[in-house]
mmCIF file of C-alpha atoms and ligand atoms in Angstrom:
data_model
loop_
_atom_site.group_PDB
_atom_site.id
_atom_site.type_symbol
_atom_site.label_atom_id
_atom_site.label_comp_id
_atom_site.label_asym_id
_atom_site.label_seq_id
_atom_site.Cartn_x
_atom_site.Cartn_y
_atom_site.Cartn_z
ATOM 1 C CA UNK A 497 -28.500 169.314 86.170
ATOM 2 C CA UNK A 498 -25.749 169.393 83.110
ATOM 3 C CA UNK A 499 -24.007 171.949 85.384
ATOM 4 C CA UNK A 500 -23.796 169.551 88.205
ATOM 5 C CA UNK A 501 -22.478 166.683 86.428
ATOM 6 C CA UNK A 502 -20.334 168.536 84.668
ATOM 7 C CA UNK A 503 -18.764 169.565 88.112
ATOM 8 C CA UNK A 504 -18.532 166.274 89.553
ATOM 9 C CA UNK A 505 -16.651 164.505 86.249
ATOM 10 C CA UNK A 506 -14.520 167.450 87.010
ATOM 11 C CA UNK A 507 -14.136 167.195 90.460
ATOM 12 C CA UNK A 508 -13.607 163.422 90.016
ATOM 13 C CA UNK A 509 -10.805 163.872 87.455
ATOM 14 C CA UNK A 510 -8.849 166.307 89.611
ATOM 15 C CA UNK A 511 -8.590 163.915 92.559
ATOM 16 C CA UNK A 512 -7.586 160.945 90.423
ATOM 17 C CA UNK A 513 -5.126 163.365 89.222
ATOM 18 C CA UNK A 514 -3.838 164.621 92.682
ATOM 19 C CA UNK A 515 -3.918 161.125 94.423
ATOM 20 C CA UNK A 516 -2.201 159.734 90.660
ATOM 21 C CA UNK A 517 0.803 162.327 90.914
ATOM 22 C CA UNK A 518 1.100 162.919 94.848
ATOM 23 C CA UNK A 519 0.069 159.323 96.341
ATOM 24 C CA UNK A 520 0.760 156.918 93.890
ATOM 25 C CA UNK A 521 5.053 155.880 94.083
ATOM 26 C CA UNK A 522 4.667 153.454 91.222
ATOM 27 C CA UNK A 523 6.189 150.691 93.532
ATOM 28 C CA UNK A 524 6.620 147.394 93.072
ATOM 29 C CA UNK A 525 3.453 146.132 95.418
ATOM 30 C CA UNK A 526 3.232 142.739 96.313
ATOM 31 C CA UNK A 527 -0.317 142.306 96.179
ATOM 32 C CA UNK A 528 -0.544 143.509 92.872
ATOM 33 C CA UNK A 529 2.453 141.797 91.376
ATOM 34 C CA UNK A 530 3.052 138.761 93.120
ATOM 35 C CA UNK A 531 -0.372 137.335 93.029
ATOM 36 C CA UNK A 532 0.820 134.225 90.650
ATOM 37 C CA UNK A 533 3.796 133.683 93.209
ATOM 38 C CA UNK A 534 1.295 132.320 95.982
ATOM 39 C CA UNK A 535 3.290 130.803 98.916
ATOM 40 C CA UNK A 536 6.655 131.784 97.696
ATOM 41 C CA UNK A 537 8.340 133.917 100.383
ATOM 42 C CA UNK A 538 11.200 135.952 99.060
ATOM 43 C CA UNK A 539 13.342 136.753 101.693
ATOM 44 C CA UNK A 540 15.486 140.647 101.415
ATOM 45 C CA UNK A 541 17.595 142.731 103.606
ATOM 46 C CA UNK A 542 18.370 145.804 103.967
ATOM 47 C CA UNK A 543 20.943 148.747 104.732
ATOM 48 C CA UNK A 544 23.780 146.307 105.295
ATOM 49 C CA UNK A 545 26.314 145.142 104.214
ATOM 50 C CA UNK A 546 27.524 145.172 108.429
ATOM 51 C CA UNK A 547 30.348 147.208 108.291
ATOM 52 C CA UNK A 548 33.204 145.227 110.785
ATOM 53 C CA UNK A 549 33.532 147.372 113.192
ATOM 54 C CA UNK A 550 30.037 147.162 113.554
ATOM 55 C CA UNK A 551 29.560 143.350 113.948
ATOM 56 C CA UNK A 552 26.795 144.177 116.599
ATOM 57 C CA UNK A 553 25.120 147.058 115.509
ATOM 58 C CA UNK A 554 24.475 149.303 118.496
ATOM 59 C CA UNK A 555 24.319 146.444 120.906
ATOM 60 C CA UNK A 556 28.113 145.132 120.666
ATOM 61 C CA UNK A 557 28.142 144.741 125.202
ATOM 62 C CA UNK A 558 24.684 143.336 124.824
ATOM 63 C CA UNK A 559 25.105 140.788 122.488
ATOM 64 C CA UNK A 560 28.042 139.469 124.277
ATOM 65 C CA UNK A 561 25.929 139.172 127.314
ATOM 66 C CA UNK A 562 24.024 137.366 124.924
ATOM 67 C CA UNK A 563 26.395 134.172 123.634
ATOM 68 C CA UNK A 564 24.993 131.942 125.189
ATOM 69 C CA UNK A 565 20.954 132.370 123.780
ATOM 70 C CA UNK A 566 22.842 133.056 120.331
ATOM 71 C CA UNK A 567 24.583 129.586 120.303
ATOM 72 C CA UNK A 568 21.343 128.122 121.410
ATOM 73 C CA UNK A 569 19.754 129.226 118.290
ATOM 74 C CA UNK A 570 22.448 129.174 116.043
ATOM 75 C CA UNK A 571 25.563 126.847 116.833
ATOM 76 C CA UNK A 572 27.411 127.854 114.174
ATOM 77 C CA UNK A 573 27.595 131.519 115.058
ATOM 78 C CA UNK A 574 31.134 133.160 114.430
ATOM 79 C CA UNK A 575 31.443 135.836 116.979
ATOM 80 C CA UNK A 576 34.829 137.734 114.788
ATOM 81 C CA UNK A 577 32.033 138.101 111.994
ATOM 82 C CA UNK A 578 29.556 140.939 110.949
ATOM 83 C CA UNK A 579 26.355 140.008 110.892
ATOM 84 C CA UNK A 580 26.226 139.999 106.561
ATOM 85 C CA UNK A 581 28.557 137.486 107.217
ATOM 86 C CA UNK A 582 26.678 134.913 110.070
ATOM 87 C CA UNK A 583 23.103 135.492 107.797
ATOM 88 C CA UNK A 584 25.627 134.300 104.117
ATOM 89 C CA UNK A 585 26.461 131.344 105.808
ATOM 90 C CA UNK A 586 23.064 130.626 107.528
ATOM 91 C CA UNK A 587 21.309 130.942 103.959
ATOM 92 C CA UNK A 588 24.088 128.774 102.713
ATOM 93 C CA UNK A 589 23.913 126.340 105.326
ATOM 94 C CA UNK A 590 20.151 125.629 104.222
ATOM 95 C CA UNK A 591 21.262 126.530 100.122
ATOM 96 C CA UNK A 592 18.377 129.754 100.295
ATOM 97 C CA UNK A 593 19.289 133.129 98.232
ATOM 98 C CA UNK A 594 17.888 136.454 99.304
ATOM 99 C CA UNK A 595 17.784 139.646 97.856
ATOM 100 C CA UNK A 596 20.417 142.264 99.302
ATOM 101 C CA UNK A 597 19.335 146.160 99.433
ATOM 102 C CA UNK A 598 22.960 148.029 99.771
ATOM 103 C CA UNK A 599 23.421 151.169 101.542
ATOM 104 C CA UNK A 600 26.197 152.566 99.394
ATOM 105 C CA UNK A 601 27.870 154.470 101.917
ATOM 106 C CA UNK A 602 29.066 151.721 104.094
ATOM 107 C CA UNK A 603 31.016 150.755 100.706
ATOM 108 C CA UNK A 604 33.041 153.906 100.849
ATOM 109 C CA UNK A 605 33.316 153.662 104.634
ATOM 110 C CA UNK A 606 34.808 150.751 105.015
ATOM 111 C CA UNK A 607 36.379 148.590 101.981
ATOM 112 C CA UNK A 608 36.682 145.209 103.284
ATOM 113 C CA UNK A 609 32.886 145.090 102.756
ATOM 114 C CA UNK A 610 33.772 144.836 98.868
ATOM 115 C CA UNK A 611 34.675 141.442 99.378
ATOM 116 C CA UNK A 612 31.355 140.649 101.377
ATOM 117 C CA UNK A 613 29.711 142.243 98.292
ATOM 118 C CA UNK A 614 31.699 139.905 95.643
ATOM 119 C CA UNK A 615 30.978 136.140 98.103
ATOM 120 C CA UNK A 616 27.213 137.624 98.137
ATOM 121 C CA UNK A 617 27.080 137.663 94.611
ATOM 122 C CA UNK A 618 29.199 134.743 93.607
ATOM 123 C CA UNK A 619 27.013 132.456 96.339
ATOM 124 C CA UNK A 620 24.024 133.229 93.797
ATOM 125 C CA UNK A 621 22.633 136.392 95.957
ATOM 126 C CA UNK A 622 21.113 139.101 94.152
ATOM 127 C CA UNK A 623 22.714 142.230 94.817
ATOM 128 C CA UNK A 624 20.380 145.838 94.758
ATOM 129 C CA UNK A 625 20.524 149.282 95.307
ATOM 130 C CA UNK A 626 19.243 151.155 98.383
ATOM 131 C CA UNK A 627 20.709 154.637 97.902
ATOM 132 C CA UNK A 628 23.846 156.044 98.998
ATOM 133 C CA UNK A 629 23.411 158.122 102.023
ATOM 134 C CA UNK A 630 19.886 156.763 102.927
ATOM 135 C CA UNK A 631 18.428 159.907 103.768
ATOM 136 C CA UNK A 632 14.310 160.549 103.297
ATOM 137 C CA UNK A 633 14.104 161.082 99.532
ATOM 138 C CA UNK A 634 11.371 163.487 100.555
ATOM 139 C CA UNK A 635 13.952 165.228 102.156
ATOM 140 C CA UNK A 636 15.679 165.504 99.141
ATOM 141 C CA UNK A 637 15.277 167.225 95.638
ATOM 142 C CA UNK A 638 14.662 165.341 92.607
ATOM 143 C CA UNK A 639 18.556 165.679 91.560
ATOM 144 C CA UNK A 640 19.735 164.698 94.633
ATOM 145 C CA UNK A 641 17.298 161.430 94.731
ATOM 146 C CA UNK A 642 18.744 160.604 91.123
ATOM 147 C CA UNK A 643 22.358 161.181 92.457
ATOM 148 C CA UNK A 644 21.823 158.974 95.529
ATOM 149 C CA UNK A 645 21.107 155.894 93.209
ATOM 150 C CA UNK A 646 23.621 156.782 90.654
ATOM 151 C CA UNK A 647 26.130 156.675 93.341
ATOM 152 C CA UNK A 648 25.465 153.274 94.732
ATOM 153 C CA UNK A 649 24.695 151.693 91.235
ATOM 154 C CA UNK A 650 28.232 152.812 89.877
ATOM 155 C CA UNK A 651 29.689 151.371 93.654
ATOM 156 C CA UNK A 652 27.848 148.174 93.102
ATOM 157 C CA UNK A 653 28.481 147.946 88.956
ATOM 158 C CA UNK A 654 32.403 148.310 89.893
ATOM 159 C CA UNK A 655 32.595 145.648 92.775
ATOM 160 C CA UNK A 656 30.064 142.424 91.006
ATOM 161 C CA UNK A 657 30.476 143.983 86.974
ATOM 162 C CA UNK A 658 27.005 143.982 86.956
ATOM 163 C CA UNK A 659 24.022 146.386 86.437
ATOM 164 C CA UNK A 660 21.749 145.841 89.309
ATOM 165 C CA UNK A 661 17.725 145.767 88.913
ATOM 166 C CA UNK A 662 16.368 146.221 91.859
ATOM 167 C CA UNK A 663 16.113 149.437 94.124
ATOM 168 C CA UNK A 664 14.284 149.952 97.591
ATOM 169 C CA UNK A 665 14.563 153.308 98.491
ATOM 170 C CA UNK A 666 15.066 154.096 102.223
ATOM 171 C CA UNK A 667 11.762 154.020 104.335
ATOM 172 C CA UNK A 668 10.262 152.623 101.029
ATOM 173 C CA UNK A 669 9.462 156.815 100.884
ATOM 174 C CA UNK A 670 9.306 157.257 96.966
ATOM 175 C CA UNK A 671 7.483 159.198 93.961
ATOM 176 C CA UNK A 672 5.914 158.622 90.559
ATOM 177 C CA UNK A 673 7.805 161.673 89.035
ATOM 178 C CA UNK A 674 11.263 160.191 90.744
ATOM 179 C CA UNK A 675 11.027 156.182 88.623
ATOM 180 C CA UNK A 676 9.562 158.556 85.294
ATOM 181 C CA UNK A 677 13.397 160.532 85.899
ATOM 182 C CA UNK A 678 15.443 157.836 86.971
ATOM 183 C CA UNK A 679 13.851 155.895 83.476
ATOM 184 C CA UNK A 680 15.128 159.092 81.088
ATOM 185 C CA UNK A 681 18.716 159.012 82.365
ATOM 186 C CA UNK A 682 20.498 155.815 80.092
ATOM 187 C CA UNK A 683 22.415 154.235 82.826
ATOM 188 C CA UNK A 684 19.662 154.073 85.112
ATOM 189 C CA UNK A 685 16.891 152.934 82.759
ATOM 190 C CA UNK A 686 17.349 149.236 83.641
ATOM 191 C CA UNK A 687 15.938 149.441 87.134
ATOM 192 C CA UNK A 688 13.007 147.813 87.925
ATOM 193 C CA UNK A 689 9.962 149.204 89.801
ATOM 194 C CA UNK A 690 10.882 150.132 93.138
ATOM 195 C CA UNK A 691 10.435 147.031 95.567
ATOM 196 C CA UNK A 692 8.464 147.310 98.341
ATOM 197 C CA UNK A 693 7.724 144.316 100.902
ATOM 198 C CA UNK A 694 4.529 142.937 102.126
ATOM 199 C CA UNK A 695 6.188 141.661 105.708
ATOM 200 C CA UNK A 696 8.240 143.146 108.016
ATOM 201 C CA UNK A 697 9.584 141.656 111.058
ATOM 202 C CA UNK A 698 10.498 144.884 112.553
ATOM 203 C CA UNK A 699 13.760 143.534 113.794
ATOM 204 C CA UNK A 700 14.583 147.457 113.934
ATOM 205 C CA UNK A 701 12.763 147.714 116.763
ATOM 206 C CA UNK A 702 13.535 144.561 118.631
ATOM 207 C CA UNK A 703 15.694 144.337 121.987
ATOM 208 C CA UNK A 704 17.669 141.653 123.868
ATOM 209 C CA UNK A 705 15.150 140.670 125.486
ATOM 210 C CA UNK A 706 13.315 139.448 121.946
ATOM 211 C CA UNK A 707 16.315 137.384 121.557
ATOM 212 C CA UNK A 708 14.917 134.290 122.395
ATOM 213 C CA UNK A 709 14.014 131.122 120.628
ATOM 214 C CA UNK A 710 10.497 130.481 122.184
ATOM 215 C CA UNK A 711 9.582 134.095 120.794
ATOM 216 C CA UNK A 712 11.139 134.411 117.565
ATOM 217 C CA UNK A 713 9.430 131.029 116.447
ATOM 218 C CA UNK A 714 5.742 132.393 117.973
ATOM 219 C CA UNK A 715 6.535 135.333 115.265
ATOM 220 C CA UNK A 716 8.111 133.127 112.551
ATOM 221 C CA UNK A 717 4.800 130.667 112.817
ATOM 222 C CA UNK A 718 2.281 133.922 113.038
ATOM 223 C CA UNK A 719 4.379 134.984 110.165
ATOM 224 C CA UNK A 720 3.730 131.424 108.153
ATOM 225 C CA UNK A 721 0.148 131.177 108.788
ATOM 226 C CA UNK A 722 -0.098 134.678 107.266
ATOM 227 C CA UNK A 723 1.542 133.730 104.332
ATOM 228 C CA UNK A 724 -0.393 130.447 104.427
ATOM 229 C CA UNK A 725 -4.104 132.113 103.647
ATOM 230 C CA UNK A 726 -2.424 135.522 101.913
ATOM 231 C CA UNK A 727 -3.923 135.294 98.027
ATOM 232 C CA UNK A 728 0.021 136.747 96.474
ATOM 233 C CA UNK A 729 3.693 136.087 97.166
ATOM 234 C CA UNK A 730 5.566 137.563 100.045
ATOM 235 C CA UNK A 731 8.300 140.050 100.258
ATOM 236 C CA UNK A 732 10.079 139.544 103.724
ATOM 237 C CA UNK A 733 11.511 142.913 104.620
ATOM 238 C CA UNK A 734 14.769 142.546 107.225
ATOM 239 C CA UNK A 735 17.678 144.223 107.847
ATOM 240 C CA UNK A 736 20.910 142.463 108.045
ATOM 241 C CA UNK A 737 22.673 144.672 110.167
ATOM 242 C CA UNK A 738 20.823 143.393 113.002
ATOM 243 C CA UNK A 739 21.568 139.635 114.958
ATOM 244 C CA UNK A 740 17.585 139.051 115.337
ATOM 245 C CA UNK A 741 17.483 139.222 111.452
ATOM 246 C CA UNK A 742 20.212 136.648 111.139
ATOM 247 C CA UNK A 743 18.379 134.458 114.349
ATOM 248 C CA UNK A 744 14.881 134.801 112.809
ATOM 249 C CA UNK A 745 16.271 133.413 109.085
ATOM 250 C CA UNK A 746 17.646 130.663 110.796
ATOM 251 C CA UNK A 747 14.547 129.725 112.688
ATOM 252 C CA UNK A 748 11.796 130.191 109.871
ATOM 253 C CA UNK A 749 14.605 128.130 107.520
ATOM 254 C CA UNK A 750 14.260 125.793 109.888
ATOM 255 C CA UNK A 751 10.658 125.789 110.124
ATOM 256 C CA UNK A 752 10.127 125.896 106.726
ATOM 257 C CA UNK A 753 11.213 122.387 106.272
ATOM 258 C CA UNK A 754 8.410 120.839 107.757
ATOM 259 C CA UNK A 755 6.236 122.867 105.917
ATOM 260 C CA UNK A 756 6.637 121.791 102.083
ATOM 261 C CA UNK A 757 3.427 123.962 100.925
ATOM 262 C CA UNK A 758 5.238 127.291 101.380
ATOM 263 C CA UNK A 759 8.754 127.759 99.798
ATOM 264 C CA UNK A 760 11.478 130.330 99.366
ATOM 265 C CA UNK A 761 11.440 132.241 95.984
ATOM 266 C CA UNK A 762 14.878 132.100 94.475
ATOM 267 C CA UNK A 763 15.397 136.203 93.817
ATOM 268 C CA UNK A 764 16.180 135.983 89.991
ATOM 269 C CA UNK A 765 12.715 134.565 89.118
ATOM 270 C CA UNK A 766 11.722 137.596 91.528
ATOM 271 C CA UNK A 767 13.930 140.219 89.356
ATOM 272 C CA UNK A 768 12.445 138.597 86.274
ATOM 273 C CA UNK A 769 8.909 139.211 87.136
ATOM 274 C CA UNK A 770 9.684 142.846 88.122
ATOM 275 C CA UNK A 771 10.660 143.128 84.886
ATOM 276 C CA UNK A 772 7.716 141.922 83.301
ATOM 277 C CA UNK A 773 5.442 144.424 85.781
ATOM 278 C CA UNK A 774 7.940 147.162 84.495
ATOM 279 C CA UNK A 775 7.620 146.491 81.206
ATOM 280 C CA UNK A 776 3.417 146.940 80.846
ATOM 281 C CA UNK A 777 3.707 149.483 83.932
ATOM 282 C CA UNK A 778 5.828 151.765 81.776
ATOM 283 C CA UNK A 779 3.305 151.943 78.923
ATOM 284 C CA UNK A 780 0.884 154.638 79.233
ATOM 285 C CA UNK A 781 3.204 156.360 82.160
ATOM 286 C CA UNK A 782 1.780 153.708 84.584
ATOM 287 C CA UNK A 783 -2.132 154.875 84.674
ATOM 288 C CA UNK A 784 -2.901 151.037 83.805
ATOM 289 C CA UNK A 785 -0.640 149.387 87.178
ATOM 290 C CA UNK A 786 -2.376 152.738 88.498
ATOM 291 C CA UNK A 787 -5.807 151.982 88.388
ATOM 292 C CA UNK A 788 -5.059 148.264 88.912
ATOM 293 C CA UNK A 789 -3.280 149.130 92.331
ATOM 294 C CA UNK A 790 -6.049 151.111 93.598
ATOM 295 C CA UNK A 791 -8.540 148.825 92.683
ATOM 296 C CA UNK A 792 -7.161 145.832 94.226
ATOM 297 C CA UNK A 793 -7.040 148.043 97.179
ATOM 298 C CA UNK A 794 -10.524 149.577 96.625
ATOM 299 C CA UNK A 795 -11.751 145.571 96.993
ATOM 300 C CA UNK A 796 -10.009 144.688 100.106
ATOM 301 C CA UNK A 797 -11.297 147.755 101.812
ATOM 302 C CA UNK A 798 -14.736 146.822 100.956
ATOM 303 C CA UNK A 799 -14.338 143.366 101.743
ATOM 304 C CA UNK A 800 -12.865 144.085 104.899
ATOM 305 C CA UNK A 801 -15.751 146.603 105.653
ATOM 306 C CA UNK A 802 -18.294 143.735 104.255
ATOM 307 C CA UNK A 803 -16.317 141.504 107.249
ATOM 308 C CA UNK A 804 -16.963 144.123 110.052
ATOM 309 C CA UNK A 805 -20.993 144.063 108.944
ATOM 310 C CA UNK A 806 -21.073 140.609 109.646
HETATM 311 ZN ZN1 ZN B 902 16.917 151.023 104.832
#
């Protein structure tokens, strides 16, 4: 009888212990950390900024096809711009701030984006690392994870002067042991948890033929009634080298003004509270956000199991 419970405490440590080390990437998870940021929607993009030779991503003969449901939705597009460019001055236009995710290597590539970099930041955006080369950090060994941020955070430090806070890495594909390393080195101890997102609109996947007003607003108000009975703030996930990212901002900026109850988080008060997660989640190497991530998720599971019954 001692035997056997002996054995199970055992076996019971050793797979809180595997799913701790292997499962558990010590991100930044909405539901746990945003629960006191109810109806705020923080709005982020990544893997831009739009080079300008790539003003329309993939779909540059497309898109041109395409004016004329573009200027429906937004009249003040500027065909000569990237895509960075048309989503700065829709978030201006409505005086919104996002959170940018850079993918360092389109800052070596091509140097006029430097300047995109510098308006972002001086309009009040705040400006974050997504790697360098934005390959699959599982691909990857730990060095080479580390040297992918250190990259982009001395690319970004040079262009704005500042140390940035935030990281998403790419495919939001991380690893405890990977935040615990990037925490020893001295220049990279100021990031924050890595930020994950609780929405994405997919926009990677969408085609022309989503491009159209009636359907981006069916998404943007399925989107907003989501966020409407969700129990935590919302990280909006988009990229911004993509038009439907830049169409869809527009239209739920636009919606959002008839809806008062649900607002747009202004990024700093989002880099402040990943801070203050940070901060406890570093003591005791994280088992404490640990065991308060999996229990949160431990509860929906069971109430969504308890909601199946009924
Ligand atoms: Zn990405």
């Amino acid at each position: 009888m001692v035997f056997a419970l002996i054995f199970t405490m055992l076996l019971l440590a050793i797979l809180l212990a595997y799913d701790f080390w292997v499962r558990f990437g010590m991100r930044f998870i909405a539901d746990v950390c945003l629960r006191d940021l109810r109806s705020q929607i923080f709005l982020s993009y990544d893997d831009g900024p739009a080079s300008s030779s790539m003003a329309w991503g993939d779909s540059i003969k497309d898109a041109q096809r395409l004016k004329k449901t573009i200027l429906d939705i937004d009249p003040g597009w500027r065909f000569e711009a990237t895509t960075t460019a048309n989503l700065a001055r829709v978030l201006a236009e409505f005086d919104r701030r996002a959170v940018f995710f850079i993918h360092g290597e389109n800052l070596e590539t091509d140097r006029s984006t430097h300047e995109v970099i510098l308006d972002l930041h001086h309009a009040g955006h705040v400006i974050a690392n997504h790697s360098f080369s934005h390959t699959r950090f599982m691909h990857l060994t730990k060095e080479q994870c580390i040297d992918e941020v250190r990259r982009t955070d001395a690319l970004l430090r040079g262009i704005t002067g500042q140390a940035p806070v935030l990281f998403r890495p790419p495919y939001g594909q991380w690893h405890f042991s990977r935040t615990l390393q990037m925490w020893r080195r001295p220049s990279l101890c100021n990031y924050a948890l890595p930020l994950g997102w609780s929405h994405a609109t997919r926009d990677w996947e969408m085609t022309c033929a989503d491009l159209s007003y009636e359907k981006i607003r069916d998404k943007v108000t399925q989107f907003l009634d989501n966020v409407r009975s969700g129990n935590s703030g919302t990280v909006l996930l988009q990229h911004d080298v993509w038009i439907y990212a830049v169409l869809y901002t527009k239209v739920l900026l636009e919606e959002l003004c008839n809806h008062p109850e649900i607002r747009i988080g202004e990024p700093s008060l989002l880099v402040d509270h990943a801070q203050r997660i940070t901060e406890s989640a570093k003591r005791w190497g994280g088992l404490p956000y640990y065991l308060k991530e999996r229990g949160l998720l431990l509860k929906g599971r069971l109430r969504s199991v308890s909601r199946i019954q009924r």
